[in-house]
Amino acid sequence: QKEVEQNSGPLSVPEGAIASLNCTYSDRGSQSFFWYRQYSGKSPELIMFIYSNGDKEDGRFTAQLNKASQYVSLLIRDSQPSDSATYLCAVSVSYQKVTFGTGTKLQVIP
Amino acid sequence: GAVVSQHPSRVICKSGTSVKIECRSLDFQATTMFWYRQFPKQSLMLMATSNEGSKATYEQGVEKDKFLINHASLTLSTLTVTSAHPEDSSFYICSARLSGGNEKLFFGSGTQLSVL
């Protein structure tokens, strides 16, 4: 079982819709959870982080964490073509190590 | 957010040569930096953790004699790919963590290495 799992996609949504990206992780001791956006040929950019169960909102982005289910998600409201990218879920068990999922490719169709 | 600068952005070299990649934290001090490698359509794979003033910690399967890491100051870490071969061609990305317990990683812009 992979430590951090994501559906590779592509996930296609029409412009203006809500995009829902999901991630599961295997280590129950995981403490910190991150979402990064990566455009093709570029390095990842941190867009959200969450430490506690529940929802965290920042602009059009909402991160959701359910530690009991070992599940973290990212919602993007009012999706724009510029949101088209690969979204990486990252999980930190200890201070020293962050493990990345393989990423979900999002395509926002104009 | 914190700024991490990585140079060069692209390197094309002949097989057998060595390539040095620099990673600098511009507006903060980073006691710990991380080096990742990413092959096309794959996720980031941690290669090593670079600690200022001490030896780097390498992940299983990463040859420490081939990928030399030096973290001589709180703002600079370097990765040297020694005797590069075509299979070393990849996207190398450094990241840094703010000192003081913050787990958020900030990434450099990456280096695309192509070994002919």
Short mmCIF file of C-alpha atoms in Angstrom, two decimals:
data_model
loop_
_atom_site.label_atom_id
_atom_site.label_comp_id
_atom_site.label_asym_id
_atom_site.label_seq_id
_atom_site.Cartn_x
_atom_site.Cartn_y
_atom_site.Cartn_z
CA GLN A 1 0.00 0.00 0.00
CA LYS A 2 1.31 3.40 -0.96
CA GLU A 3 1.81 5.87 1.87
CA VAL A 4 -0.17 8.59 0.12
CA GLU A 5 -2.65 7.73 -2.60
CA GLN A 6 -4.36 9.94 -5.14
CA ASN A 7 -6.33 9.25 -8.27
CA SER A 8 -4.09 10.26 -11.16
CA GLY A 9 -6.99 11.60 -13.23
CA PRO A 10 -7.35 13.55 -15.34
CA LEU A 11 -10.29 15.10 -13.55
CA SER A 12 -12.21 17.29 -15.96
CA VAL A 13 -14.62 19.94 -14.72
CA PRO A 14 -16.34 22.80 -16.55
CA GLU A 15 -15.33 26.35 -15.79
CA GLY A 16 -17.21 27.69 -12.77
CA ALA A 17 -17.85 24.25 -11.26
CA ILE A 18 -16.46 22.80 -8.05
CA ALA A 19 -13.44 20.53 -8.41
CA SER A 20 -13.03 17.90 -5.71
CA LEU A 21 -9.64 16.27 -5.23
CA ASN A 22 -9.14 13.39 -2.85
CA CYS A 23 -6.23 11.82 -1.00
CA THR A 24 -5.86 8.94 1.42
CA TYR A 25 -2.87 8.14 3.60
CA SER A 26 -1.77 5.03 5.42
CA ASP A 27 0.03 6.24 8.54
CA ARG A 28 -2.36 7.03 11.37
CA GLY A 29 0.39 9.02 13.05
CA SER A 30 0.34 11.61 10.28
CA GLN A 31 0.06 15.09 11.70
CA SER A 32 0.25 17.63 8.90
CA PHE A 33 -1.34 17.69 5.49
CA PHE A 34 -0.58 19.86 2.51
CA TRP A 35 -1.86 20.51 -0.98
CA TYR A 36 0.54 21.68 -3.64
CA ARG A 37 -0.20 22.79 -7.18
CA GLN A 38 2.29 21.94 -9.90
CA TYR A 39 2.13 23.28 -13.42
CA SER A 40 3.84 21.26 -16.13
CA GLY A 41 7.60 21.76 -16.04
CA LYS A 42 7.43 23.83 -12.87
CA SER A 43 8.06 23.10 -9.22
CA PRO A 44 5.25 22.67 -6.67
CA GLU A 45 3.58 25.63 -5.03
CA LEU A 46 1.97 25.35 -1.61
CA ILE A 47 -1.69 26.31 -1.73
CA MET A 48 -3.21 24.86 1.44
CA PHE A 49 -2.23 23.17 4.66
CA ILE A 50 -4.34 21.67 7.43
CA TYR A 51 -3.51 20.15 10.78
CA SER A 52 -6.87 19.55 12.49
CA ASN A 53 -10.00 17.61 11.62
CA GLY A 54 -12.61 19.61 9.77
CA ASP A 55 -12.57 22.23 7.07
CA LYS A 56 -10.18 25.05 6.36
CA GLU A 57 -11.08 27.70 3.82
CA ASP A 58 -8.84 30.11 1.96
CA GLY A 59 -10.45 32.02 -0.88
CA ARG A 60 -11.75 29.56 -3.45
CA PHE A 61 -9.94 26.66 -1.80
CA THR A 62 -11.22 24.46 1.02
CA ALA A 63 -9.17 21.68 2.57
CA GLN A 64 -11.02 18.96 4.47
CA LEU A 65 -9.41 16.51 6.88
CA ASN A 66 -10.86 13.39 8.44
CA LYS A 67 -8.19 11.62 10.48
CA ALA A 68 -10.49 8.76 11.47
CA SER A 69 -10.95 7.88 7.81
CA GLN A 70 -7.36 8.88 6.93
CA TYR A 71 -8.71 11.10 4.23
CA VAL A 72 -7.93 14.62 3.10
CA SER A 73 -9.53 16.52 0.26
CA LEU A 74 -9.28 19.79 -1.60
CA LEU A 75 -12.26 21.62 -3.02
CA ILE A 76 -11.80 24.35 -5.61
CA ARG A 77 -14.87 26.53 -6.07
CA ASP A 78 -15.58 28.50 -9.24
CA SER A 79 -12.87 26.58 -11.10
CA GLN A 80 -10.93 28.56 -13.66
CA PRO A 81 -8.88 27.36 -16.64
CA SER A 82 -5.82 28.69 -14.80
CA ASP A 83 -6.49 26.08 -12.10
CA SER A 84 -5.59 23.37 -14.60
CA ALA A 85 -2.54 21.69 -13.10
CA THR A 86 -1.47 18.65 -11.14
CA TYR A 87 -2.38 18.77 -7.48
CA LEU A 88 -0.09 16.96 -5.07
CA CYS A 89 -1.22 15.80 -1.67
CA ALA A 90 1.57 15.69 0.92
CA VAL A 91 1.57 14.21 4.38
CA SER A 92 4.00 14.70 7.21
CA VAL A 93 4.42 12.08 9.91
CA SER A 94 7.43 13.58 11.55
CA TYR A 95 9.05 16.95 11.46
CA GLN A 96 11.73 15.66 9.15
CA LYS A 97 9.85 13.92 6.37
CA VAL A 98 7.06 14.88 4.00
CA THR A 99 5.67 12.21 1.67
CA PHE A 100 3.97 13.14 -1.58
CA GLY A 101 1.23 11.41 -3.49
CA THR A 102 1.52 10.92 -7.24
CA GLY A 103 -0.80 13.82 -7.93
CA THR A 104 -4.15 14.35 -9.62
CA LYS A 105 -4.25 16.14 -12.93
CA LEU A 106 -7.08 18.67 -13.06
CA GLN A 107 -8.43 20.03 -16.34
CA VAL A 108 -10.85 22.95 -16.23
CA ILE A 109 -12.75 23.17 -19.49
CA PRO A 110 -13.68 26.71 -20.64
CA GLY B 1 5.65 33.11 1.46
CA ALA B 2 9.31 32.29 1.76
CA VAL B 3 11.46 32.42 -1.36
CA VAL B 4 13.78 29.62 -2.42
CA SER B 5 16.07 30.21 -5.36
CA GLN B 6 17.48 27.32 -7.38
CA HIS B 7 20.09 27.50 -10.13
CA PRO B 8 20.56 26.57 -12.87
CA SER B 9 17.07 25.98 -14.23
CA ARG B 10 18.30 23.77 -17.04
CA VAL B 11 21.50 21.86 -17.68
CA ILE B 12 22.53 19.80 -20.67
CA CYS B 13 25.78 17.92 -20.19
CA LYS B 14 27.80 15.05 -21.59
CA SER B 15 27.88 11.68 -19.90
CA GLY B 16 30.64 11.48 -17.30
CA THR B 17 30.65 15.12 -16.31
CA SER B 18 29.62 16.51 -12.92
CA VAL B 19 26.84 19.01 -12.41
CA LYS B 20 26.33 21.27 -9.41
CA ILE B 21 22.91 22.63 -8.47
CA GLU B 22 22.50 25.43 -5.94
CA CYS B 23 19.58 26.03 -3.63
CA ARG B 24 19.32 29.26 -1.63
CA SER B 25 16.76 30.48 0.85
CA LEU B 26 16.56 34.19 0.09
CA ASP B 27 14.56 35.70 2.93
CA PHE B 28 14.83 33.16 5.72
CA GLN B 29 17.27 30.79 7.34
CA ALA B 30 16.83 27.10 6.62
CA THR B 31 18.52 24.61 8.89
CA THR B 32 17.02 21.83 6.81
CA MET B 33 16.73 21.57 3.04
CA PHE B 34 15.43 18.68 1.01
CA TRP B 35 16.38 17.42 -2.42
CA TYR B 36 13.78 15.72 -4.59
CA ARG B 37 13.88 14.10 -7.99
CA GLN B 38 10.89 13.88 -10.28
CA PHE B 39 10.64 11.78 -13.42
CA PRO B 40 8.00 12.64 -16.04
CA LYS B 41 4.45 12.04 -14.87
CA GLN B 42 5.67 10.76 -11.52
CA SER B 43 5.58 12.27 -8.08
CA LEU B 44 8.38 13.82 -6.11
CA MET B 45 10.82 11.33 -4.68
CA LEU B 46 12.86 12.47 -1.70
CA MET B 47 16.54 11.88 -2.31
CA ALA B 48 18.13 13.33 0.78
CA THR B 49 17.73 15.67 3.70
CA SER B 50 20.38 18.32 3.99
CA ASN B 51 21.21 19.64 7.45
CA GLU B 52 23.32 22.73 7.96
CA GLY B 53 26.71 21.89 9.41
CA SER B 54 26.30 18.12 9.31
CA LYS B 55 26.19 15.24 6.88
CA ALA B 56 23.15 14.78 4.71
CA THR B 57 20.74 11.93 5.32
CA TYR B 58 20.10 9.91 2.18
CA GLU B 59 17.00 7.89 1.38
CA GLN B 60 17.29 4.20 0.69
CA GLY B 61 18.60 3.48 -2.76
CA VAL B 62 20.21 6.90 -3.28
CA GLU B 63 23.98 6.73 -3.74
CA LYS B 64 25.62 9.25 -1.47
CA ASP B 65 28.86 9.14 -3.42
CA LYS B 66 27.06 9.98 -6.63
CA PHE B 67 24.81 12.70 -5.26
CA LEU B 68 27.01 14.89 -3.10
CA ILE B 69 25.20 17.31 -0.84
CA ASN B 70 26.78 20.22 0.98
CA HIS B 71 24.86 22.50 3.34
CA ALA B 72 27.55 24.91 4.42
CA SER B 73 25.38 27.77 5.60
CA LEU B 74 21.84 28.47 6.77
CA THR B 75 20.91 29.78 3.34
CA LEU B 76 22.72 27.53 0.87
CA SER B 77 22.66 23.84 -0.01
CA THR B 78 24.25 22.32 -3.09
CA LEU B 79 23.68 19.04 -4.89
CA THR B 80 26.44 17.74 -7.14
CA VAL B 81 25.62 14.92 -9.52
CA THR B 82 28.97 13.27 -10.09
CA SER B 83 29.82 11.39 -13.29
CA ALA B 84 26.33 11.93 -14.63
CA HIS B 85 24.78 9.34 -16.94
CA PRO B 86 21.66 9.47 -19.12
CA GLU B 87 19.63 7.67 -16.44
CA ASP B 88 20.32 10.62 -14.12
CA SER B 89 18.33 12.87 -16.44
CA SER B 90 15.46 14.18 -14.37
CA PHE B 91 13.88 17.23 -12.78
CA TYR B 92 15.67 18.01 -9.52
CA ILE B 93 13.90 20.20 -6.99
CA CYS B 94 15.12 21.56 -3.69
CA SER B 95 12.95 22.71 -0.87
CA ALA B 96 13.52 24.42 2.42
CA ARG B 97 11.70 24.55 5.68
CA LEU B 98 11.48 27.62 7.86
CA SER B 99 13.48 27.22 11.04
CA GLY B 100 11.44 27.04 14.21
CA GLY B 101 9.16 24.06 13.77
CA ASN B 102 7.12 25.13 10.78
CA GLU B 103 6.59 22.06 8.60
CA LYS B 104 5.63 23.90 5.45
CA LEU B 105 8.01 23.35 2.57
CA PHE B 106 8.90 26.02 0.05
CA PHE B 107 10.27 24.85 -3.25
CA GLY B 108 12.91 26.13 -5.59
CA SER B 109 12.05 26.46 -9.27
CA GLY B 110 13.71 23.17 -10.15
CA THR B 111 16.56 22.10 -12.41
CA GLN B 112 15.95 20.06 -15.52
CA LEU B 113 19.04 17.92 -16.07
CA SER B 114 19.59 16.26 -19.42
CA VAL B 115 22.60 13.99 -19.76
CA LEU B 116 23.54 13.12 -23.32
#
